[in-house]
mmCIF file of C-alpha atoms and ligand atoms in Angstrom:
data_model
loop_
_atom_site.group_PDB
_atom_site.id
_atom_site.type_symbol
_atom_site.label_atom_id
_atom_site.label_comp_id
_atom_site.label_asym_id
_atom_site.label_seq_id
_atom_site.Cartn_x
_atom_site.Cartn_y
_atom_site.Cartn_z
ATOM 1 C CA UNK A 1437 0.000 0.000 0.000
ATOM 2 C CA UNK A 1438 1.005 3.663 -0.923
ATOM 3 C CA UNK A 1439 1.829 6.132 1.748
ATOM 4 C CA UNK A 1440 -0.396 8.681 -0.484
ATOM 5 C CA UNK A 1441 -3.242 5.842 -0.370
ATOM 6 C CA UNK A 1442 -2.902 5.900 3.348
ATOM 7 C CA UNK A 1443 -2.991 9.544 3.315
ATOM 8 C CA UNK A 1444 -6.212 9.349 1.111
ATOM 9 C CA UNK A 1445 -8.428 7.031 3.039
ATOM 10 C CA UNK A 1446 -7.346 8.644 6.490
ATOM 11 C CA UNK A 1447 -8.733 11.713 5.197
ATOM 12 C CA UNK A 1448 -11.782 10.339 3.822
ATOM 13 C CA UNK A 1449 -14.365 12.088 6.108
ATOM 14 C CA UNK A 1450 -17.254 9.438 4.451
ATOM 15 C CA UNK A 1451 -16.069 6.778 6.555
ATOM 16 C CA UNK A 1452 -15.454 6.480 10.196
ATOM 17 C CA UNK A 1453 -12.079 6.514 11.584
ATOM 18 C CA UNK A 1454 -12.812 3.331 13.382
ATOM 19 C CA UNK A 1455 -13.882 1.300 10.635
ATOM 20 C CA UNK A 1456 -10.988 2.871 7.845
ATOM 21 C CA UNK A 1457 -8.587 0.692 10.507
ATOM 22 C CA UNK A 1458 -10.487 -2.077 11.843
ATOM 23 C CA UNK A 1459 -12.541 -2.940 8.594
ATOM 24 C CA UNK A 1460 -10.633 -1.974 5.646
ATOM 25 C CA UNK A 1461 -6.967 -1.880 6.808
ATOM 26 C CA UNK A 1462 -6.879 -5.097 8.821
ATOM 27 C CA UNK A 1463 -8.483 -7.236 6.487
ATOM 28 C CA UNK A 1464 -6.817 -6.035 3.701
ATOM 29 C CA UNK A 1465 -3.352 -6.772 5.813
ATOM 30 C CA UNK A 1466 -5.021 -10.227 6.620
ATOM 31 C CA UNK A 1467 -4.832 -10.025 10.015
ATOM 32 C CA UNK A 1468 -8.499 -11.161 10.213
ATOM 33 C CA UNK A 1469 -10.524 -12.663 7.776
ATOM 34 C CA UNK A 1470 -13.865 -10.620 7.206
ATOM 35 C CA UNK A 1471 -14.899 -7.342 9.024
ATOM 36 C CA UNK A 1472 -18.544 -6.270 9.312
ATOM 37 C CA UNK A 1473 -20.473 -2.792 9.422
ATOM 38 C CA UNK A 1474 -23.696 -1.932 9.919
ATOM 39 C CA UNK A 1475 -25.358 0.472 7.919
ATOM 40 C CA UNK A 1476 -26.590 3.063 8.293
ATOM 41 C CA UNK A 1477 -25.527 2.893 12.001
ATOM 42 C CA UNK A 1478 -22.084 2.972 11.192
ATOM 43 C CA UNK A 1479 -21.582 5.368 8.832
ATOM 44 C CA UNK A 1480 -20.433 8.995 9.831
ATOM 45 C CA UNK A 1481 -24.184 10.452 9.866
ATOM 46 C CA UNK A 1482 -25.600 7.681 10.864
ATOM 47 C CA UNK A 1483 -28.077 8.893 13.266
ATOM 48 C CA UNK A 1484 -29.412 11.409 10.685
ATOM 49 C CA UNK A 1485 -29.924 8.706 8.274
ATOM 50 C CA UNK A 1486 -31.751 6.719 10.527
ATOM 51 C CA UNK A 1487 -34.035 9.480 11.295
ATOM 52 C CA UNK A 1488 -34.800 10.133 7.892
ATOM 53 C CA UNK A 1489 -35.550 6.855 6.943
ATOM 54 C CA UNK A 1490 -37.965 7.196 10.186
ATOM 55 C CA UNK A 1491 -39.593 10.456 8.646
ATOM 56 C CA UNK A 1492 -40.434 8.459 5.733
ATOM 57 C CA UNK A 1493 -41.808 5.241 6.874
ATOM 58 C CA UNK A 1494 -43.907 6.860 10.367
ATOM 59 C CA UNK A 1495 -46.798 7.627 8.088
ATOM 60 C CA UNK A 1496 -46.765 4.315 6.657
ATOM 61 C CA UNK A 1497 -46.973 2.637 10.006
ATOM 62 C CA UNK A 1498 -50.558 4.062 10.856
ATOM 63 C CA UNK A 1499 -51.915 1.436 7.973
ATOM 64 C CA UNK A 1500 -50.673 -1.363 10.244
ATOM 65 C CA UNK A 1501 -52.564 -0.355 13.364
ATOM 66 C CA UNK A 1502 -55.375 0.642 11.432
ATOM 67 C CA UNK A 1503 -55.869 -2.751 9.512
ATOM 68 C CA UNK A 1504 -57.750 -5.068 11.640
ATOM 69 C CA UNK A 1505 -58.621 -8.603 9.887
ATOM 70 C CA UNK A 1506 -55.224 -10.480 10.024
ATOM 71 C CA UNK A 1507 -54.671 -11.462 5.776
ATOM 72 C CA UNK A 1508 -55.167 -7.392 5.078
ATOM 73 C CA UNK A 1509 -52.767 -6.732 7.903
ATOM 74 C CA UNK A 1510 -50.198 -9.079 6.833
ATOM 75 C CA UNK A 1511 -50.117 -7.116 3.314
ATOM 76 C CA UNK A 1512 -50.413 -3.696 5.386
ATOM 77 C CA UNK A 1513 -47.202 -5.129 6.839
ATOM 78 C CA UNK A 1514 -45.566 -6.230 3.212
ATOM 79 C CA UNK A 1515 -46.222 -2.965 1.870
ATOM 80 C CA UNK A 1516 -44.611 -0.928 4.655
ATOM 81 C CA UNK A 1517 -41.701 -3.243 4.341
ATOM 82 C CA UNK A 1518 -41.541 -2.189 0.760
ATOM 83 C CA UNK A 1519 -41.435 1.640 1.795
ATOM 84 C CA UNK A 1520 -38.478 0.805 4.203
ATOM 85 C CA UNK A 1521 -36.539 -0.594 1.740
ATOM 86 C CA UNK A 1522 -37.050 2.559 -0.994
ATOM 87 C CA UNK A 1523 -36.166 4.658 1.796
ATOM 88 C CA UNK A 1524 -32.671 2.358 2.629
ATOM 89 C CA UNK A 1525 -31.902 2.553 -0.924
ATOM 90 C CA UNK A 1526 -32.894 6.469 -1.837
ATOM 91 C CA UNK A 1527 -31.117 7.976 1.329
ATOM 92 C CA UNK A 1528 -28.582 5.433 2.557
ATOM 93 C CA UNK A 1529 -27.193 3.617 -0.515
ATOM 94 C CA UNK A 1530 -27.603 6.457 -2.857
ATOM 95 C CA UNK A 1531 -25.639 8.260 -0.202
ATOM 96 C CA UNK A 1532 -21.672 9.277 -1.061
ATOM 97 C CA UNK A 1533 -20.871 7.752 2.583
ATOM 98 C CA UNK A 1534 -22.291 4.190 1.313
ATOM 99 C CA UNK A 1535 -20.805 4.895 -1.978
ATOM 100 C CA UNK A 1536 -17.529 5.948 -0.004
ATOM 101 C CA UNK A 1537 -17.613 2.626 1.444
ATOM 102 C CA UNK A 1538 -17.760 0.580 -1.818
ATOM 103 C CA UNK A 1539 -14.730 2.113 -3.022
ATOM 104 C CA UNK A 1540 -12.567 1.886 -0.697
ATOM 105 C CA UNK A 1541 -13.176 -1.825 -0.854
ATOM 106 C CA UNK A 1542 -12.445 -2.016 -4.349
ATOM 107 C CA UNK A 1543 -9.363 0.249 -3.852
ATOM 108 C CA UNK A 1544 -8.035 -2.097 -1.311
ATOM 109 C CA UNK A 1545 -8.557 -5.415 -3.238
ATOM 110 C CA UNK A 1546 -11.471 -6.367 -0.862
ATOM 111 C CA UNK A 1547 -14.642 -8.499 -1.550
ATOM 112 C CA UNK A 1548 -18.144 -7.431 -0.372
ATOM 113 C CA UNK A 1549 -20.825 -9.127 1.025
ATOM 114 C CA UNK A 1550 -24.123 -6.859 1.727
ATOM 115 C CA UNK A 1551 -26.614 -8.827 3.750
ATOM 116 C CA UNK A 1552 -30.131 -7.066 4.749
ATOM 117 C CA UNK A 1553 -30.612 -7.924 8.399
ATOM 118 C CA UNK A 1554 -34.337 -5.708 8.381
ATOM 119 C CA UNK A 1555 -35.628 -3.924 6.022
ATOM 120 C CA UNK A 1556 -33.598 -0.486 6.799
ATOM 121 C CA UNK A 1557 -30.499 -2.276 7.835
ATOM 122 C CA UNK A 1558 -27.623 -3.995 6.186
ATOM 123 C CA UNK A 1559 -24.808 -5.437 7.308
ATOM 124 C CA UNK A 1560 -21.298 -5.442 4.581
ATOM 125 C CA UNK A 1561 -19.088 -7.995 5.329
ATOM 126 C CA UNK A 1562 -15.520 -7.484 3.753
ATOM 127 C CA UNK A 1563 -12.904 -10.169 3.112
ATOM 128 C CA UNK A 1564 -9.976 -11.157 0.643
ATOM 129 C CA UNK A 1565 -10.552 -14.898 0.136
ATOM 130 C CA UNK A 1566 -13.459 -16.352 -2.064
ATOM 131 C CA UNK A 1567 -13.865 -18.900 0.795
ATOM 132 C CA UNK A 1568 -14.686 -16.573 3.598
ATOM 133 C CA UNK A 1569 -17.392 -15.467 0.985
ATOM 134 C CA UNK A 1570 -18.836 -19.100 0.910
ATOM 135 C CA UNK A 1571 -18.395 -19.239 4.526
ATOM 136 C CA UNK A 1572 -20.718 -16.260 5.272
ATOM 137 C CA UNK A 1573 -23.148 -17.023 2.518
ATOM 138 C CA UNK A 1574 -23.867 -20.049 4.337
ATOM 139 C CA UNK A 1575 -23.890 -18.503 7.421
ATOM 140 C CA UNK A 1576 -26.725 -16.031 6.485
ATOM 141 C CA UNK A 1577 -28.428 -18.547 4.905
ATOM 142 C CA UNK A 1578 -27.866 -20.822 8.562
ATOM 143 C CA UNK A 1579 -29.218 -17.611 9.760
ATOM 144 C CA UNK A 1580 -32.628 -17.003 7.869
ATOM 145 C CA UNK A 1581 -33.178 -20.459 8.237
ATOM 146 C CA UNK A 1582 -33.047 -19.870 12.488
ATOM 147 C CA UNK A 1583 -35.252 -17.165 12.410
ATOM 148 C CA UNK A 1584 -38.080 -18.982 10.215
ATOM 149 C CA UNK A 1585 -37.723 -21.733 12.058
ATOM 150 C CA UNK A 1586 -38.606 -19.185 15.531
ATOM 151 C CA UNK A 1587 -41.313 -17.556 13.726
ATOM 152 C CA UNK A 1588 -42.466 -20.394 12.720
ATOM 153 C CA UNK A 1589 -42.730 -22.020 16.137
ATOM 154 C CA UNK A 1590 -41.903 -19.744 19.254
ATOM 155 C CA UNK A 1591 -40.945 -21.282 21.919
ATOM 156 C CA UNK A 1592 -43.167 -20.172 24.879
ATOM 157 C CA UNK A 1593 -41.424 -17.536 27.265
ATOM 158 C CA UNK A 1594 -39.094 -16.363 24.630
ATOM 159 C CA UNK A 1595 -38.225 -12.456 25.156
ATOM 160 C CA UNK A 1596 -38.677 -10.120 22.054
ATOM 161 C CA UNK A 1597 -34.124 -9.850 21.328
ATOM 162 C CA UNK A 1598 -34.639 -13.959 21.035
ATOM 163 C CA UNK A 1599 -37.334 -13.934 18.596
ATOM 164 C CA UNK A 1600 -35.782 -11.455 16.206
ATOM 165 C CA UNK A 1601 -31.794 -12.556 16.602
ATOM 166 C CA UNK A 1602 -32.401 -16.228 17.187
ATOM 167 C CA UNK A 1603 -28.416 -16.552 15.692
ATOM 168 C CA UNK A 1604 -27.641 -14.478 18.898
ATOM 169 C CA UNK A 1605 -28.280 -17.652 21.107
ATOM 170 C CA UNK A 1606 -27.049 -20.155 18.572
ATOM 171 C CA UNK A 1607 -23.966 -21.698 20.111
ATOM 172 C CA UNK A 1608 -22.491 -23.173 16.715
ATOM 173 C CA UNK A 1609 -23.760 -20.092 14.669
ATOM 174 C CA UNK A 1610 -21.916 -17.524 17.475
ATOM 175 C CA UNK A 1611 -18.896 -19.308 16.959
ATOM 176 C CA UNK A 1612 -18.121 -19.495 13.215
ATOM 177 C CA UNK A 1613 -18.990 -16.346 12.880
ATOM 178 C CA UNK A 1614 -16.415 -15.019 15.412
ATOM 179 C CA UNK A 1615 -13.632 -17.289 13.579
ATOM 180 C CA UNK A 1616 -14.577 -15.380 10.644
ATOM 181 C CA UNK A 1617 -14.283 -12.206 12.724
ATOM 182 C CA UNK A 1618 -10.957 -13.416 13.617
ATOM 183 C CA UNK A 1619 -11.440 -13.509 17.468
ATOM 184 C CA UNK A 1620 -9.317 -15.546 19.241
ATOM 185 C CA UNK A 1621 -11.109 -18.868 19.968
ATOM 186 C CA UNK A 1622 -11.082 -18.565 23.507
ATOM 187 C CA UNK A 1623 -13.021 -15.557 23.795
ATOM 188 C CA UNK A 1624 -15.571 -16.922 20.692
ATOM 189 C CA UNK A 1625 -16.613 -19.969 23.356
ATOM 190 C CA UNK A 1626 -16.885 -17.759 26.275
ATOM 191 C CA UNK A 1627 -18.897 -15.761 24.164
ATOM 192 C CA UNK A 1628 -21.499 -18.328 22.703
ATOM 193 C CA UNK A 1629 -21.167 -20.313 26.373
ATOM 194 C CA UNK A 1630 -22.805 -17.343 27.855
ATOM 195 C CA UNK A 1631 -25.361 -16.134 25.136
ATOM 196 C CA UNK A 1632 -26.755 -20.440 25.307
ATOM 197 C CA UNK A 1633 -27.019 -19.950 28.934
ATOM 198 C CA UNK A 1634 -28.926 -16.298 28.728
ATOM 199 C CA UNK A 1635 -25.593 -14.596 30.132
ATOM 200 C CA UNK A 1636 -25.812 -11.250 29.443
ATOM 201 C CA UNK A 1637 -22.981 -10.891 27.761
ATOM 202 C CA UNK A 1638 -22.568 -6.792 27.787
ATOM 203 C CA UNK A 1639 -22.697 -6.569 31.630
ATOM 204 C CA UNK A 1640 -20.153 -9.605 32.095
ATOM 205 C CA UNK A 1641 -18.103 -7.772 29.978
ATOM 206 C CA UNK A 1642 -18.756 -4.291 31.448
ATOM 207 C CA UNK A 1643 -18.260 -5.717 34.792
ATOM 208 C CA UNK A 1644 -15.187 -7.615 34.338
ATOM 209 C CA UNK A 1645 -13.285 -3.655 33.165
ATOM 210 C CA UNK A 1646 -14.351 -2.353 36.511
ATOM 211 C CA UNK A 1647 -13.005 -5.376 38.233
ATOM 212 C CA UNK A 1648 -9.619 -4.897 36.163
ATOM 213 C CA UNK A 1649 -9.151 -0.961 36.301
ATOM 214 C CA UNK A 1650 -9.776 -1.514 40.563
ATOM 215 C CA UNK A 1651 -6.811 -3.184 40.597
ATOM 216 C CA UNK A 1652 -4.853 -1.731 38.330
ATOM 217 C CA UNK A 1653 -4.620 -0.722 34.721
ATOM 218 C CA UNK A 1654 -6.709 -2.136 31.793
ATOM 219 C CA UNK A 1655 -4.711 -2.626 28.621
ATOM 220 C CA UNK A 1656 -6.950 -1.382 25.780
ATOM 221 C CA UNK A 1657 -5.100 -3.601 23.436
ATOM 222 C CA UNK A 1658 -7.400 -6.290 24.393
ATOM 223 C CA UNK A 1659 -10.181 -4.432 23.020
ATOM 224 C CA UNK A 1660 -8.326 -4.945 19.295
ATOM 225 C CA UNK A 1661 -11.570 -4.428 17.329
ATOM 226 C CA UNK A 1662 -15.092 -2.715 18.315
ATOM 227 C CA UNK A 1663 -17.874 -4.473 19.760
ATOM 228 C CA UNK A 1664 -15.378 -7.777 20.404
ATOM 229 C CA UNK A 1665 -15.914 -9.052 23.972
ATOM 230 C CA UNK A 1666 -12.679 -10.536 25.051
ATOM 231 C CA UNK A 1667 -13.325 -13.462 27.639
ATOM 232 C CA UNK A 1668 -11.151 -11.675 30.388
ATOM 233 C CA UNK A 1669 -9.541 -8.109 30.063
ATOM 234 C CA UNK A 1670 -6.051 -9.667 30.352
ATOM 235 C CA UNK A 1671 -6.655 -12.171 27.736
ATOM 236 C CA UNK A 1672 -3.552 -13.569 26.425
ATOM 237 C CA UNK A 1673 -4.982 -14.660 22.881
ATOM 238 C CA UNK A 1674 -7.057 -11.293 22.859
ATOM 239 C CA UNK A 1675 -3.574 -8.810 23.911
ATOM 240 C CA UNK A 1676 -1.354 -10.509 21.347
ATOM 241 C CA UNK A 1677 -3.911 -9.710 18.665
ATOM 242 C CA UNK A 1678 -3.858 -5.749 19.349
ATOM 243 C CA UNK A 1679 -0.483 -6.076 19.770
ATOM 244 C CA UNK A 1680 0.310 -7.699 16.358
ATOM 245 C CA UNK A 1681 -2.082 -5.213 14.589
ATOM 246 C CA UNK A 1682 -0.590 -2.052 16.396
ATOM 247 C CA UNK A 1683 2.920 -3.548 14.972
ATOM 248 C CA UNK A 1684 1.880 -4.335 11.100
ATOM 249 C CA UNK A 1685 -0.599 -0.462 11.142
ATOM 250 C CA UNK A 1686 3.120 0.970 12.665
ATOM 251 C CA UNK A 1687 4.534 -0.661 9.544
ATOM 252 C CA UNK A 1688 2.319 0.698 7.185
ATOM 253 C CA UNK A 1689 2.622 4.194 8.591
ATOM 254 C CA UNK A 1690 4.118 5.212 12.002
ATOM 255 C CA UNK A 1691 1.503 7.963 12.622
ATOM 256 C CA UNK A 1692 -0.851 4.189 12.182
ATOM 257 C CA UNK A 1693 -0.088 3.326 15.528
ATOM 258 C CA UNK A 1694 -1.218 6.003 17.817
ATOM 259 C CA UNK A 1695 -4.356 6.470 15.404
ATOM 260 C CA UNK A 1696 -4.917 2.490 16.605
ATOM 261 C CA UNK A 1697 -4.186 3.076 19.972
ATOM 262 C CA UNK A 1698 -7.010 5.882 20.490
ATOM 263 C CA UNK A 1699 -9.509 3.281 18.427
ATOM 264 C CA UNK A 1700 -8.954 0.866 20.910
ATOM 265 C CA UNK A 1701 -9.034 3.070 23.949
ATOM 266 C CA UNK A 1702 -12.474 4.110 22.496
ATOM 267 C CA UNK A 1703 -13.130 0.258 21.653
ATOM 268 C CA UNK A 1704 -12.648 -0.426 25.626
ATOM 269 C CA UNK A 1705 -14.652 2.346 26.483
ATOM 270 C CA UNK A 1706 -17.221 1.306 24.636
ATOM 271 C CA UNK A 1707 -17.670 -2.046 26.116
ATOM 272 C CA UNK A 1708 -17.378 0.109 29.639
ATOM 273 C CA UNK A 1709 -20.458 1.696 28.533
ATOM 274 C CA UNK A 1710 -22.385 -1.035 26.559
ATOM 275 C CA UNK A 1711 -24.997 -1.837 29.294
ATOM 276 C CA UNK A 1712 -25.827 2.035 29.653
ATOM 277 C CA UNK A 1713 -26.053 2.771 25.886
ATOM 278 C CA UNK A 1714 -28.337 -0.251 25.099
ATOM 279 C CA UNK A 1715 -30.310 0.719 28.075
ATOM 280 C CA UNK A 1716 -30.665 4.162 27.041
ATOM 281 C CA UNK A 1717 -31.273 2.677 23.148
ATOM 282 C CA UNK A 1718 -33.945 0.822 24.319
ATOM 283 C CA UNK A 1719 -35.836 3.720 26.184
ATOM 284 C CA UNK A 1720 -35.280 6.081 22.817
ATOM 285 C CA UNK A 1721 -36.866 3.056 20.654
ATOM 286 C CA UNK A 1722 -39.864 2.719 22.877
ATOM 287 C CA UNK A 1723 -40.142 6.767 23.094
ATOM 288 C CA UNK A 1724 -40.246 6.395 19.361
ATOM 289 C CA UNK A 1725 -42.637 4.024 18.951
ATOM 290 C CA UNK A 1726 -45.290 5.235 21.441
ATOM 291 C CA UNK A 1727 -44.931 8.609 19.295
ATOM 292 C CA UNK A 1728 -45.575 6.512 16.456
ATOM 293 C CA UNK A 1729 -48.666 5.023 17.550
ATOM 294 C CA UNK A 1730 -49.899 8.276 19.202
ATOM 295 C CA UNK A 1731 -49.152 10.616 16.140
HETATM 296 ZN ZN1 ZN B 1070 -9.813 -15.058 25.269
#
């Protein structure tokens, strides 16, 4: 890679500093195997796409609630669907952030992988090898196939995050996907132990940095890529893995390093905060939906 090129994505303001390094830049320098964002979430504006993909499908949503008998309500429910997805398409991908991301992946020699997870929300998986590709194709297929088979039959007692992710819980499904994510296998089947047990994983996690920065300091390093739960904050497996990427981004360009070490400082600080800011998610999504239904 070019020092200029380096110079050119880092000043890219259409994609997030976080995701130039941990998406594009370590997969391209193979030290994992795929990366995944979420869009529109993760793009720059984010939150202002999101809300006007909301301003567009709100007045839609009134034709659910209004349709009573169940077959007209099911295509109430199509056709809003159908509005989400215009929206996704007409402000996020027609959007020079999303476009911004496509390029980048073709400048780097990186394969993409767009998967709709809903209707205004798709995941892009990046990777070098064709495999990986197969990999995650089956994966998502493993993955609609889960949450049919939930819909299909619920299991009684199942909370609302179960019904939509089912994957979430899926022991085997948890852990090829982290392999593909390249977390250290250690920390993929304390991960998928706990979700199969109802663990909640976030507040383990959160919990286990105020244990480690009581006694002492937590290295951030640990935290080598965003929203990766290491099994322990001193995780051997985990440490060596921000270490090695610190060294090969250093490589590339010196200045590399320190950008790295602020992405994982924010990384760890995220999964700090992860209980609060799903909390606080949670309360915004059911403010938004009672304004919904009352407006
Ligand atoms: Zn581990």
């Amino acid at each position: 890679m070019k020092t200029t090129q380096i110079e050119e994505l880092m000043s890219d303001p259409r994609l997030l500093t976080r995701v130039k390094i941990e998406n594009y830049l370590l997969v391209h320098l193979g030290l994992r195997p795929c990366s995944q964002v979420t869009l529109p979430a993760e793009l720059p504006n984010g939150e202002d796409f999101g809300a006007a993909i909301d301003k567009r499908v709100y007045p839609h949503m009134s034709r659910i609630a209004a349709t009573a008998d169940p077959r007209k309500r099911l295509a109430a429910i199509e056709s809003v669907k159908r509005e989400m997805r215009t929206a996704f398409r007409e402000v996020v991908e027609a959007s020079d952030q999303y476009r911004g991301h496509l390029e980048w992946a073709e400048a780097l020699d990186l394969r993409s992988l767009s998967v709709e997870v809903r209707p205004t929300v798709q995941e892009l998986y990046l990777f070098r090898d064709k495999g990986v590709g197969k990999r995650l194709k089956r994966l998502m297929k493993e993955r609609e196939r889960l949450r049919r088979q939930v819909l299909r039959r619920p299991p009684p007692g199942l909370g609302r995050s179960r019904l939509a992710y089912p994957e979430e819980f899926h022991g085997g499904w948890l852990r090829e996907m982290g392999r593909l994510l390249g977390y250290p296998g250690c920390c993929v089947d304390r991960y998928a132990a706990d979700r199969e047990e109802g663990v909640y994983v976030e507040e383990r996690a959160a919990e286990q940095v105020k244990e480690a920065a009581e006694r002492g300091a937590v290295d951030p390093l640990a935290y080598f890529v965003g929203y990766f739960f290491p099994c322990r904050p001193d995780c051997e497996a985990a440490l060596s893995r921000g270490r090695e990427c610190r060294e090969r981004l250093r490589g590339l360009d010196p200045a590399l390093g320190d950008v790295y070490g602020s992405v994982v400082a924010g990384n760890l600080d995220r999964v700090r905060r992860q209980p609060q800011i799903i909390a606080e998610y949670k309360a915004r999504a059911a403010a938004a939906s009672r304004r919904r239904y009352e407006g």
